[in-house]
Short mmCIF file of C-alpha atoms in Angstrom, two decimals:
data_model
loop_
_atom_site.label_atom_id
_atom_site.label_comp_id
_atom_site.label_asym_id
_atom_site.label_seq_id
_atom_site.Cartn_x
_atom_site.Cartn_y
_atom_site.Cartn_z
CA UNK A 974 77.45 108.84 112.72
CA UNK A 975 77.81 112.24 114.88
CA UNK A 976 77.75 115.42 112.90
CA UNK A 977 77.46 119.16 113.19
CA UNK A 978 74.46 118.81 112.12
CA UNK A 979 73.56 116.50 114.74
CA UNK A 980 75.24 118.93 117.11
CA UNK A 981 73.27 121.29 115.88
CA UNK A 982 69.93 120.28 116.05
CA UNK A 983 70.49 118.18 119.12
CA UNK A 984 69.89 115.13 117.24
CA UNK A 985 71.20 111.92 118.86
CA UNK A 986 73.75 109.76 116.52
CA UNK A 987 73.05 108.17 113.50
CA UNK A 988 72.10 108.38 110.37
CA UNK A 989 70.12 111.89 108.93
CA UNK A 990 67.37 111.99 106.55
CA UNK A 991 65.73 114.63 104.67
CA UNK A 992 63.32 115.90 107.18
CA UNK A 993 66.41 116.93 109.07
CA UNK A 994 67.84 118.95 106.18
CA UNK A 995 64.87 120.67 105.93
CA UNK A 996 64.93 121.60 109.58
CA UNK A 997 68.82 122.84 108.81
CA UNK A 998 67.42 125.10 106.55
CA UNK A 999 64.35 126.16 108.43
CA UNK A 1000 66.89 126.32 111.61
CA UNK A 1001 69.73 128.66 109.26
CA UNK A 1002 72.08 126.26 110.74
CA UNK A 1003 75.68 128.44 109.91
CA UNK A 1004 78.41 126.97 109.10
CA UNK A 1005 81.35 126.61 111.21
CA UNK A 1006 85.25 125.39 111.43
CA UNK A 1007 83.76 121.96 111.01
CA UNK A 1008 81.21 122.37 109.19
CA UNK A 1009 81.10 123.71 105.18
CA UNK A 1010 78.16 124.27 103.07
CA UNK A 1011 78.30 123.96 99.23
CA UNK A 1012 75.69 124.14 96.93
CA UNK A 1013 76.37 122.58 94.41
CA UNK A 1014 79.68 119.58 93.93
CA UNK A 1015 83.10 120.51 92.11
CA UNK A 1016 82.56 121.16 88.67
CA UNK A 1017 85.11 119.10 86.85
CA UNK A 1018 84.62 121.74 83.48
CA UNK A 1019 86.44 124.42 85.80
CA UNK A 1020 89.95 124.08 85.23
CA UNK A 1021 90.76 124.92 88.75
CA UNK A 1022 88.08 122.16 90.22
CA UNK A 1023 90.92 120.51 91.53
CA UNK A 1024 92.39 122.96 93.52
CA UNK A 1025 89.60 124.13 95.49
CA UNK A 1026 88.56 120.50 96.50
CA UNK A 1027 92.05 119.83 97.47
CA UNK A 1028 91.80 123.37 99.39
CA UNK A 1029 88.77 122.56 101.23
CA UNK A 1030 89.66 118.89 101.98
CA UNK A 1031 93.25 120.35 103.27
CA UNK A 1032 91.56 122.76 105.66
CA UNK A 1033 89.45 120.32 107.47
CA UNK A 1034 92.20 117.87 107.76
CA UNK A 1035 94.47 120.99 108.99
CA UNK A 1036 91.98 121.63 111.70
CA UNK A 1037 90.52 118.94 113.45
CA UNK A 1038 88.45 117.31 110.84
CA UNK A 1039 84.80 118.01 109.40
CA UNK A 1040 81.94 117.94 106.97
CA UNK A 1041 81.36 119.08 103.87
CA UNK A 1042 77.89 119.14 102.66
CA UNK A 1043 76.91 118.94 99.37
CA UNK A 1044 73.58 120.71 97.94
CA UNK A 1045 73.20 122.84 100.60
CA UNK A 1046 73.00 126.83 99.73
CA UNK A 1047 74.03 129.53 102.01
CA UNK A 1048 72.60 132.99 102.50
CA UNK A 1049 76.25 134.32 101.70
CA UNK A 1050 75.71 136.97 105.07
CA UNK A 1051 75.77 134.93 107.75
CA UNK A 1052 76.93 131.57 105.90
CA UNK A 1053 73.56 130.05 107.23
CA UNK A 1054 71.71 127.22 105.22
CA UNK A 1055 69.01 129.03 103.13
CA UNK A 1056 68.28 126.22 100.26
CA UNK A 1057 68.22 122.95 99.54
CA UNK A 1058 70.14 122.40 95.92
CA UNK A 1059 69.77 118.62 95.14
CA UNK A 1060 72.50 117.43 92.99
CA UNK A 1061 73.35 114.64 90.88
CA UNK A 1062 75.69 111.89 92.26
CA UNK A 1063 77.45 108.79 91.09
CA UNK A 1064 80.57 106.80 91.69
CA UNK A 1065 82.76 108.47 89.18
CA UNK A 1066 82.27 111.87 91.71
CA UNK A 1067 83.49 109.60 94.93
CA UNK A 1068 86.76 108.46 92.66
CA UNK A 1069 87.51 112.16 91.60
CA UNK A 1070 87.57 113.91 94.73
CA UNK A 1071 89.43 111.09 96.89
CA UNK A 1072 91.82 111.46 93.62
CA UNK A 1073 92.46 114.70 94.56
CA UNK A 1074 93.04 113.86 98.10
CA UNK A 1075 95.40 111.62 97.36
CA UNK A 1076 97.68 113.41 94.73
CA UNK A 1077 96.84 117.09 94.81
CA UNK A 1078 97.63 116.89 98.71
CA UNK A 1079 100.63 116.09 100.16
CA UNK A 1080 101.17 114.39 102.41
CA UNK A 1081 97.79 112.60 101.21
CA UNK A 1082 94.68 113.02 103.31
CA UNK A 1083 93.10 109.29 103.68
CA UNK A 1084 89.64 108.19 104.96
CA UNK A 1085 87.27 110.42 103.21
CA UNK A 1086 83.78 109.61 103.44
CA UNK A 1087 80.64 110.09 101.41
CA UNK A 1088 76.73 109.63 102.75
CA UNK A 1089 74.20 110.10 100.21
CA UNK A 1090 70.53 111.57 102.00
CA UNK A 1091 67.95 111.02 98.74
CA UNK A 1092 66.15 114.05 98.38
CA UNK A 1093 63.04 111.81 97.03
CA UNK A 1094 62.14 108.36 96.48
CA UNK A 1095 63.32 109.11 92.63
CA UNK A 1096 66.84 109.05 91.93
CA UNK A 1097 66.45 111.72 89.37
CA UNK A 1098 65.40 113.99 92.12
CA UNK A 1099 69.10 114.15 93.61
CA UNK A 1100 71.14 114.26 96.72
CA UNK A 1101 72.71 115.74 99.74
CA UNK A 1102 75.86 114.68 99.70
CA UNK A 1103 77.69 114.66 102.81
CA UNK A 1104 82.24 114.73 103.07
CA UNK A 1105 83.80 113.54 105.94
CA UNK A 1106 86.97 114.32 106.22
CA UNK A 1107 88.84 112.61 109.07
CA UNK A 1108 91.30 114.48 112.09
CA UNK A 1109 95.05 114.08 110.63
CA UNK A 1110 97.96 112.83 112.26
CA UNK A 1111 99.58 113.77 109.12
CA UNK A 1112 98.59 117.36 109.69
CA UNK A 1113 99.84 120.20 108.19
CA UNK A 1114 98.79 118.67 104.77
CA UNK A 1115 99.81 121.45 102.00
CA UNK A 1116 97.33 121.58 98.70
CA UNK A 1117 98.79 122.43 95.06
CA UNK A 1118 98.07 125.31 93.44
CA UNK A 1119 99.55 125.20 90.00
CA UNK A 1120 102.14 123.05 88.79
CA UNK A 1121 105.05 124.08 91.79
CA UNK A 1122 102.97 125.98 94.23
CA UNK A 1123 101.63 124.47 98.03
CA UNK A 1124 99.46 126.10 100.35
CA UNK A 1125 98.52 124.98 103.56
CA UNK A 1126 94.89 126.02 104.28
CA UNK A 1127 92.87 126.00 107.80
CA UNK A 1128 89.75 126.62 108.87
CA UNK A 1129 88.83 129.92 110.91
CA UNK A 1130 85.44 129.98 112.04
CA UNK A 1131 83.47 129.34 108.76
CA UNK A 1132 86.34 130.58 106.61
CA UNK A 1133 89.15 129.35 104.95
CA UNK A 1134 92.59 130.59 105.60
CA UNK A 1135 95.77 130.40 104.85
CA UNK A 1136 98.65 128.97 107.55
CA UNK A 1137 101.44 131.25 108.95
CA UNK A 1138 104.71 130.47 108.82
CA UNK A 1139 104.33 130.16 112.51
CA UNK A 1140 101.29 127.84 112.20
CA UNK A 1141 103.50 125.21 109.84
CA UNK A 1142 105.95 125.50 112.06
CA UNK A 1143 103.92 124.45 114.98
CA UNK A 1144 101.91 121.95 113.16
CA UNK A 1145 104.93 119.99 112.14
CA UNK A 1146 106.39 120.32 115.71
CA UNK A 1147 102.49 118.37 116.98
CA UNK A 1148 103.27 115.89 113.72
CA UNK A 1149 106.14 114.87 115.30
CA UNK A 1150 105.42 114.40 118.46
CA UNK A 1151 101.97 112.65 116.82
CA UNK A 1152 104.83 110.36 115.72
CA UNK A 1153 106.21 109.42 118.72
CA UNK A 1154 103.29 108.26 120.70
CA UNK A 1155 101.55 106.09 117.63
CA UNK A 1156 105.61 104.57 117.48
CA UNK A 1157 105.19 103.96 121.40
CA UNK A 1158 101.51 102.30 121.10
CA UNK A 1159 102.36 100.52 117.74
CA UNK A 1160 105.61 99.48 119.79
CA UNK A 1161 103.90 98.19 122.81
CA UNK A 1162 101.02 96.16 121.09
CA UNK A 1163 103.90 93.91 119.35
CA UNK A 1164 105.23 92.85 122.20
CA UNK A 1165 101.75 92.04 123.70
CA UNK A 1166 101.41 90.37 120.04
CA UNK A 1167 104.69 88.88 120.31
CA UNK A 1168 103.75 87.04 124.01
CA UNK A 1169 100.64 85.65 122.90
CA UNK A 1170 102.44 82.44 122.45
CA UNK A 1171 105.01 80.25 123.41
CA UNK A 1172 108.20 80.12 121.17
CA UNK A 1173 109.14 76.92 122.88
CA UNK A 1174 106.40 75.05 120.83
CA UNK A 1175 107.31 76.40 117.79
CA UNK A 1176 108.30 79.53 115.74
CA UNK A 1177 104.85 82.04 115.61
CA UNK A 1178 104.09 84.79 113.44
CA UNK A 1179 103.21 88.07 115.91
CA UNK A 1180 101.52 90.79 114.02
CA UNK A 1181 100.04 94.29 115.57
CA UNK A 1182 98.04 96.86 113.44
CA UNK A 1183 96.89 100.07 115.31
CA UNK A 1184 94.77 102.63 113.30
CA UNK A 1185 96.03 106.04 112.72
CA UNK A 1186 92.65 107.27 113.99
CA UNK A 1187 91.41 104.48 117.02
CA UNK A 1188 88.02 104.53 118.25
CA UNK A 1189 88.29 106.14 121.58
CA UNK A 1190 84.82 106.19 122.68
CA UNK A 1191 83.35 102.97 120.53
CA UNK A 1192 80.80 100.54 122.10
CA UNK A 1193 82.39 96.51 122.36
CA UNK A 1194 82.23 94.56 119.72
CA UNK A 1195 79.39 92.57 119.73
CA UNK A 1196 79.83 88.67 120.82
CA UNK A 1197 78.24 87.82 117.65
CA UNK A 1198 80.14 89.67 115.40
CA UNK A 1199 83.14 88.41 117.55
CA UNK A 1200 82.62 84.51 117.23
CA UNK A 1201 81.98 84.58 113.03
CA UNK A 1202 85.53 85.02 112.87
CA UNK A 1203 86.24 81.35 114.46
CA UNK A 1204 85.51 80.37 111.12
CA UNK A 1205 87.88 80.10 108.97
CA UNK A 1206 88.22 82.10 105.84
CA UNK A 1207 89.77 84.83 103.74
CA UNK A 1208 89.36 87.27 100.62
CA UNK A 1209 90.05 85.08 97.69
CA UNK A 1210 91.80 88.16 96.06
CA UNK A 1211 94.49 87.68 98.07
CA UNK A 1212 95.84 84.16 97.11
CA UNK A 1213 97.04 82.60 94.50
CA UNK A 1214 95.47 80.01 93.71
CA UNK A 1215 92.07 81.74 93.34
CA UNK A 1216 92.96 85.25 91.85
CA UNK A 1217 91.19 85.23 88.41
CA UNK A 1218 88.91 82.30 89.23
CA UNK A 1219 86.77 84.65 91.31
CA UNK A 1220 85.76 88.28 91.56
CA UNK A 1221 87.56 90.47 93.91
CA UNK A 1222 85.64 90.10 97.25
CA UNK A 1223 84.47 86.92 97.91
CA UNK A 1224 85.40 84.98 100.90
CA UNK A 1225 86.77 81.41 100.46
CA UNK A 1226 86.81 78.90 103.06
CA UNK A 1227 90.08 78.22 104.13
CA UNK A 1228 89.02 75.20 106.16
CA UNK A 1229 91.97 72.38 105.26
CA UNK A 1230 94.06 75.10 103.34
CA UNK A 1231 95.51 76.79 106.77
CA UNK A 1232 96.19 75.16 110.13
CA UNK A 1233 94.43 77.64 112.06
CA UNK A 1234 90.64 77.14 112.35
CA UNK A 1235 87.82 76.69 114.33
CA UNK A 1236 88.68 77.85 118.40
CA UNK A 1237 86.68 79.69 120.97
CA UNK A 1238 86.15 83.50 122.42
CA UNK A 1239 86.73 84.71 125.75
CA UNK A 1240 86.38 88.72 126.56
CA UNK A 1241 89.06 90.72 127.66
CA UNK A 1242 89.58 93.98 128.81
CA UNK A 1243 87.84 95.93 125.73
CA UNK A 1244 88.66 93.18 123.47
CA UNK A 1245 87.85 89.94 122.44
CA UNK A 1246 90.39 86.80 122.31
CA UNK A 1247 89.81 85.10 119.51
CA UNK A 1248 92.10 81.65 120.56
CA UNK A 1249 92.45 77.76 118.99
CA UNK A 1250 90.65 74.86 121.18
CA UNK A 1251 92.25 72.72 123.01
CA UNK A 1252 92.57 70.19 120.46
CA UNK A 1253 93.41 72.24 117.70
CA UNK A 1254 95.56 71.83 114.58
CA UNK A 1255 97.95 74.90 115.53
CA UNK A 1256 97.76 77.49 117.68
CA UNK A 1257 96.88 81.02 117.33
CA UNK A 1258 95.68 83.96 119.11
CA UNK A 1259 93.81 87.25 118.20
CA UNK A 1260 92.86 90.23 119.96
CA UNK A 1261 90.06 92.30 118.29
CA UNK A 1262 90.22 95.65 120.68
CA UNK A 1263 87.20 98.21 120.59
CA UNK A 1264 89.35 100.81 119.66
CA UNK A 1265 89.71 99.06 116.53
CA UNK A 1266 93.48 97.62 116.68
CA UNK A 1267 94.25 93.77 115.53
CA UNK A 1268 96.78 91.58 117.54
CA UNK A 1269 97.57 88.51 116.20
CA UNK A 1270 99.94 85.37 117.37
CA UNK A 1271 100.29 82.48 114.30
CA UNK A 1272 101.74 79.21 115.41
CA UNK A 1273 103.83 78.03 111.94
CA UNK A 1274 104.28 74.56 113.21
CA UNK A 1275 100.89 72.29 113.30
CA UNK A 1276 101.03 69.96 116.75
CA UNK A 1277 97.89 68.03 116.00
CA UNK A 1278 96.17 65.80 113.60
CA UNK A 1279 97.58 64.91 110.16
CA UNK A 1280 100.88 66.16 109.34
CA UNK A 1281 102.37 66.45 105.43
CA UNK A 1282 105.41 64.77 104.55
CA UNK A 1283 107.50 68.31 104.58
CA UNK A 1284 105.24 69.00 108.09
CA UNK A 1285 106.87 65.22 109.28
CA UNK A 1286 110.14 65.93 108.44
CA UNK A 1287 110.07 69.42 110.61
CA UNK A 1288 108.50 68.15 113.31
CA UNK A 1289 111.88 67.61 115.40
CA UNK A 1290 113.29 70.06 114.40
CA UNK A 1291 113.88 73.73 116.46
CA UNK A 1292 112.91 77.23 115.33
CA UNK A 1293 112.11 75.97 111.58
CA UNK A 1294 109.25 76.39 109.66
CA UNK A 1295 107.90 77.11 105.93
CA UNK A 1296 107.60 80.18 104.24
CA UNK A 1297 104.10 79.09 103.34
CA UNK A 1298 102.83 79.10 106.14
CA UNK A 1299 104.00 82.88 106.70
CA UNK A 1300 102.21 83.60 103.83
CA UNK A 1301 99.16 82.08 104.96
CA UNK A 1302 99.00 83.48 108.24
CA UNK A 1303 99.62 86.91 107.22
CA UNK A 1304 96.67 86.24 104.27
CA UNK A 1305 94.31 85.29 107.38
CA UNK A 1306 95.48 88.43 109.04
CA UNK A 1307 94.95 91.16 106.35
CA UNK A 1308 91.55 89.63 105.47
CA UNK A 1309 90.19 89.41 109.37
CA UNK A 1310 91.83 93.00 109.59
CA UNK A 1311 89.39 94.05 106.53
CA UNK A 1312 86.75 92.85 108.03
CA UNK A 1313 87.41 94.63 111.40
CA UNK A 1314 87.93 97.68 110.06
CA UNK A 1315 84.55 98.31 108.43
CA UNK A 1316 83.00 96.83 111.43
CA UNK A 1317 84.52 99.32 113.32
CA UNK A 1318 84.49 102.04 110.71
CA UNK A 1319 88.23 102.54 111.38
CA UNK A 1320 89.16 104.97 108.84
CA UNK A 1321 92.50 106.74 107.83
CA UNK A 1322 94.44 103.55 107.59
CA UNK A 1323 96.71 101.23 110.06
CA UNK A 1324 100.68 101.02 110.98
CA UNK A 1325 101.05 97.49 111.09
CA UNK A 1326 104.40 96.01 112.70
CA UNK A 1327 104.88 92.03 112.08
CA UNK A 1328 107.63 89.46 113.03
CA UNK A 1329 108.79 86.36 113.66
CA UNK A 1330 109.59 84.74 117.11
CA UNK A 1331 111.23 81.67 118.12
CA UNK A 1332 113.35 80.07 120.50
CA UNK A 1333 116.32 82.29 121.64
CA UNK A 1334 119.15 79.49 121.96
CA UNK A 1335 118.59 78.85 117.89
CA UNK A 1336 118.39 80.91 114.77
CA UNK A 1337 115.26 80.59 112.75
CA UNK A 1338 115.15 78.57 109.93
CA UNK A 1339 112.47 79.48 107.28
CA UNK A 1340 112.16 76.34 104.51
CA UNK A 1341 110.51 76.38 101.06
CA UNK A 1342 109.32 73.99 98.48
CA UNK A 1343 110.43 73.68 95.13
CA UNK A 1344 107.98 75.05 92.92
CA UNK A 1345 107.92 71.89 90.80
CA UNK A 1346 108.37 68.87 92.36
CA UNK A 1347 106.93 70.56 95.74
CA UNK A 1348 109.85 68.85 97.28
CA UNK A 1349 111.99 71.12 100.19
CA UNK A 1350 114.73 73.24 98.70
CA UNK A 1351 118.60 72.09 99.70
CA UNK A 1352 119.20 73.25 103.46
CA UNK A 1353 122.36 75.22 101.83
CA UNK A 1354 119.31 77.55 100.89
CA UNK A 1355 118.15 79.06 103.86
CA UNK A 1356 119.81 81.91 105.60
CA UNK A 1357 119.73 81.37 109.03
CA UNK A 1358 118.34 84.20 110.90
CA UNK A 1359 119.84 84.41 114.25
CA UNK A 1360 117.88 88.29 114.98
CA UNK A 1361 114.81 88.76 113.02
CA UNK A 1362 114.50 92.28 112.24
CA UNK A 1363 110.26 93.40 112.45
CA UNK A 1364 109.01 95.07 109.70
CA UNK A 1365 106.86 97.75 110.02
CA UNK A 1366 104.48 99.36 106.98
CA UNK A 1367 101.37 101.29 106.33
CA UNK A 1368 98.31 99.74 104.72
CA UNK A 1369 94.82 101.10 104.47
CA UNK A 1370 92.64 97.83 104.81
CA UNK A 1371 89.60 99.42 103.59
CA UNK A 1372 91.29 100.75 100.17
CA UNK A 1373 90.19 98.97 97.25
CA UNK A 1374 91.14 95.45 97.34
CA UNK A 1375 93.39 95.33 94.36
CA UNK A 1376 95.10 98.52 96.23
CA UNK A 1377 96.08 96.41 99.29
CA UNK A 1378 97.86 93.09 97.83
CA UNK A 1379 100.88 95.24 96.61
CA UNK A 1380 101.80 96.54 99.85
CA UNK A 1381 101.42 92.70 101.48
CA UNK A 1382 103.17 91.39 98.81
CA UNK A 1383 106.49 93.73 100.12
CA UNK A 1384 105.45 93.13 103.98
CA UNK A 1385 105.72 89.52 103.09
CA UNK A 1386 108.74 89.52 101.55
CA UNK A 1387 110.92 91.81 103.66
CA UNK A 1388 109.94 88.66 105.83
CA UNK A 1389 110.90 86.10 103.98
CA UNK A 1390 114.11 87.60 102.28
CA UNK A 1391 115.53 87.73 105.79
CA UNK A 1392 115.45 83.99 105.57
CA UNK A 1393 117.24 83.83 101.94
CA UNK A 1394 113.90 83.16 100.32
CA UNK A 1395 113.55 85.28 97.07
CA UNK A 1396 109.76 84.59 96.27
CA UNK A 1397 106.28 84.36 97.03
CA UNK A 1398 104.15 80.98 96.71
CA UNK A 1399 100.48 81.64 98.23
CA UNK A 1400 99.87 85.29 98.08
CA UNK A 1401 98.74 86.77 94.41
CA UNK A 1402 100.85 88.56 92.38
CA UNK A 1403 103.68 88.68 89.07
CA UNK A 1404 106.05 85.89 90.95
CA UNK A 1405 103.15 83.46 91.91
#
């Protein structure tokens, strides 16, 4: 963590404690456009709480990004730090502010942050709270003010203004071309995605998910880190067959359940390839980049070991495969992308661009069981698809859990429609 406060006091990064408060205050650190003192948090008896959280939170994300700092007084001259104001803090505070960023802004402002810095070893003797809000590529963001008004605030040295119709003008003209260059990078890490493998050997999944916000100047990620996700697993919250019989979080093996498991790492070029051994099941192939992106190739046909009856029966077959297994590789995806995320503290959510790809002499042939008898569905069923059509969406991996199967419950079946499949088997939710 790198602050203005670190900046400040010429602190190196990483996390602060209270002795460096107290040298804020005996420092009369000002504020500045990044920087925002409050003493005390939004007080939700004011009527108007709303709107002056979704002010401030606006005019950070309008300019660049900053920190608001919670129990902090100024001297109101010179907006310097003068006091330290502990406050009380709990979860419910956390929920009502990113509330507000999320539907008294529009468009939304994603990836707030809180750190807590206990004032004592006591609870009861409060916090400084500290608000990150994240740079925008949504930018301008407009905040409500009443029921039909929007204003788009900035920050100007340590005050808050109000954008020109000049500034809007020029801050959608940057949004745009914002747009254009995360298309081109989202664009260009599906087809590195989508050459990971070989289509000869069977139809693959390719899958690319580039964060709004990458990590320009993060460290590698470490080897250790790196070679835990060999192993095969994902968040049991995600599938079927084990929502309700856990809690939200917990990892499940998924040893046996999916083909793709166990494999080696090699580094790359500020990444590590995460790939299948040379005896493996199926293959696979995953790029975990510094800068926080996830690249992923899914082999959907298994080439070694013991093959089901519906697995037999594909086996000579060109460009088909089950919808199951698209399930299950995106499933492995969306949890490994999770987990990347908060190692790499990649914030402000992910576009994510996934498709199929197969040989180019055949249409693709997606098959699926019979919910019943488990037996393959007539081959009147499928819709061949002779051009699969990559689907692109937005998901926030580190958004509550329960917040993230909705939107890969659609990503999953604009894939599988294209095939003439209507539902979902693996991954949770009303048609499973």
């Amino acid at each position: 963590m790198f602050t203005p406060i670190h900046r400040a006091l010429g602190l190196e990064p990483g996390n602060l404690t209270m002795n460096d408060i107290n040298q804020v205050i005996a420092e009369k650190v000002e504020e500045t456009a990044d920087l925002d003192w409050k003493e005390s948090v939004y007080d939700n008896r004011d009527p108007n709480w709303s709107e002056e959280a979704a002010k401030d939170i606006a005019a950070m994300a309008n300019s660049g990004g900053g920190w608001i700092v919670f129990g902090i007084g100024d001297d109101r001259k010179n907006n310097a730090a003068s006091s330290v104001n502990p406050i009380q803090w709990a979860a419910g505070n956390e929920r009502k502010i990113l509330n507000v960023a999320y539907s008294k802004i529009g468009p939304p402002v994603v990836g707030v942050e809180f750190f807590k810095i206990p004032c004592g070893e006591n609870p009861n003797e409060g916090y400084v709270v500290l608000m990150h809000v994240p740079d925008s590529a949504d930018a301008p963001h407009f905040a409500r003010k009443g029921d039909d008004a929007f204003r788009a605030p900035r920050r100007n040295g340590s005050h808050t203004v109000f954008m020109t119709d000049r500034d809007i003008e020029r801050g959608f003209r940057e949004r745009f071309q914002r747009g254009v260059e995360q298309e081109k990078t989202l664009q260009g890490y599906f087809e590195q995605a989508a050459e990971a493998l070989n289509p000869e050997e069977g139809v693959f999944l390719a899958i690319a998910a580039v964060p709004v916000t990458t990590k320009i100047s993060a460290g590698s990620v470490d080897r250790g880190t790196a070679i835990q996700h060999t192993n095969p697993w994902a968040y049991s919250y995600f599938m079927t067959s084990f929502l309700g019989n856990y809690p939200k979080d917990p990892k499940v093996s998924t040893n046996g359940l999916f083909m793709w498991g166990g494999g080696d790492i090699v580094k790359g070029m500020r990444r590590w390839v995460l790939r299948n051994a040379a005896q493996a099941t199926a293959k696979y192939c995953k790029h975990l980049h510094d800068d926080g992106t996830l690249t992923g190739g899914y082999c959907l046909k298994r080439v070694r070991g013991t093959q089901s009856t519906s697995e037999q029966y594909l086996a000579g077959e060109i460009n088909r495969c089950t919808s199951i297994d698209v399930e299950k590789a995106l499933i492995d995806f969306f949890s490994l992308l999770r987990e990347h995320a908060q190692e790499r503290r990649t914030s402000g959510g992910f576009h994510i661009r996934v498709g199929l790809v197969g040989n180019a002499n055949s249409p693709i042939v997606l098959r699926t069981h019979d919910r019943f008898t488990w037996d393959f569905m007539s081959e009147s069923e499928p819709e061949p698809i002779k051009r699969f059509q990559p689907v692109s969406t937005f998901i926030d991996p580190l958004a509550p859990i329960e917040d993230i199967l909705p939107p890969l419950r659609t990503l999953a079946l604009d894939i599988v429609n294209q095939g003439g499949i209507q539902n979902l088997q693996v991954i949770a939710g009303e048609e499973s």
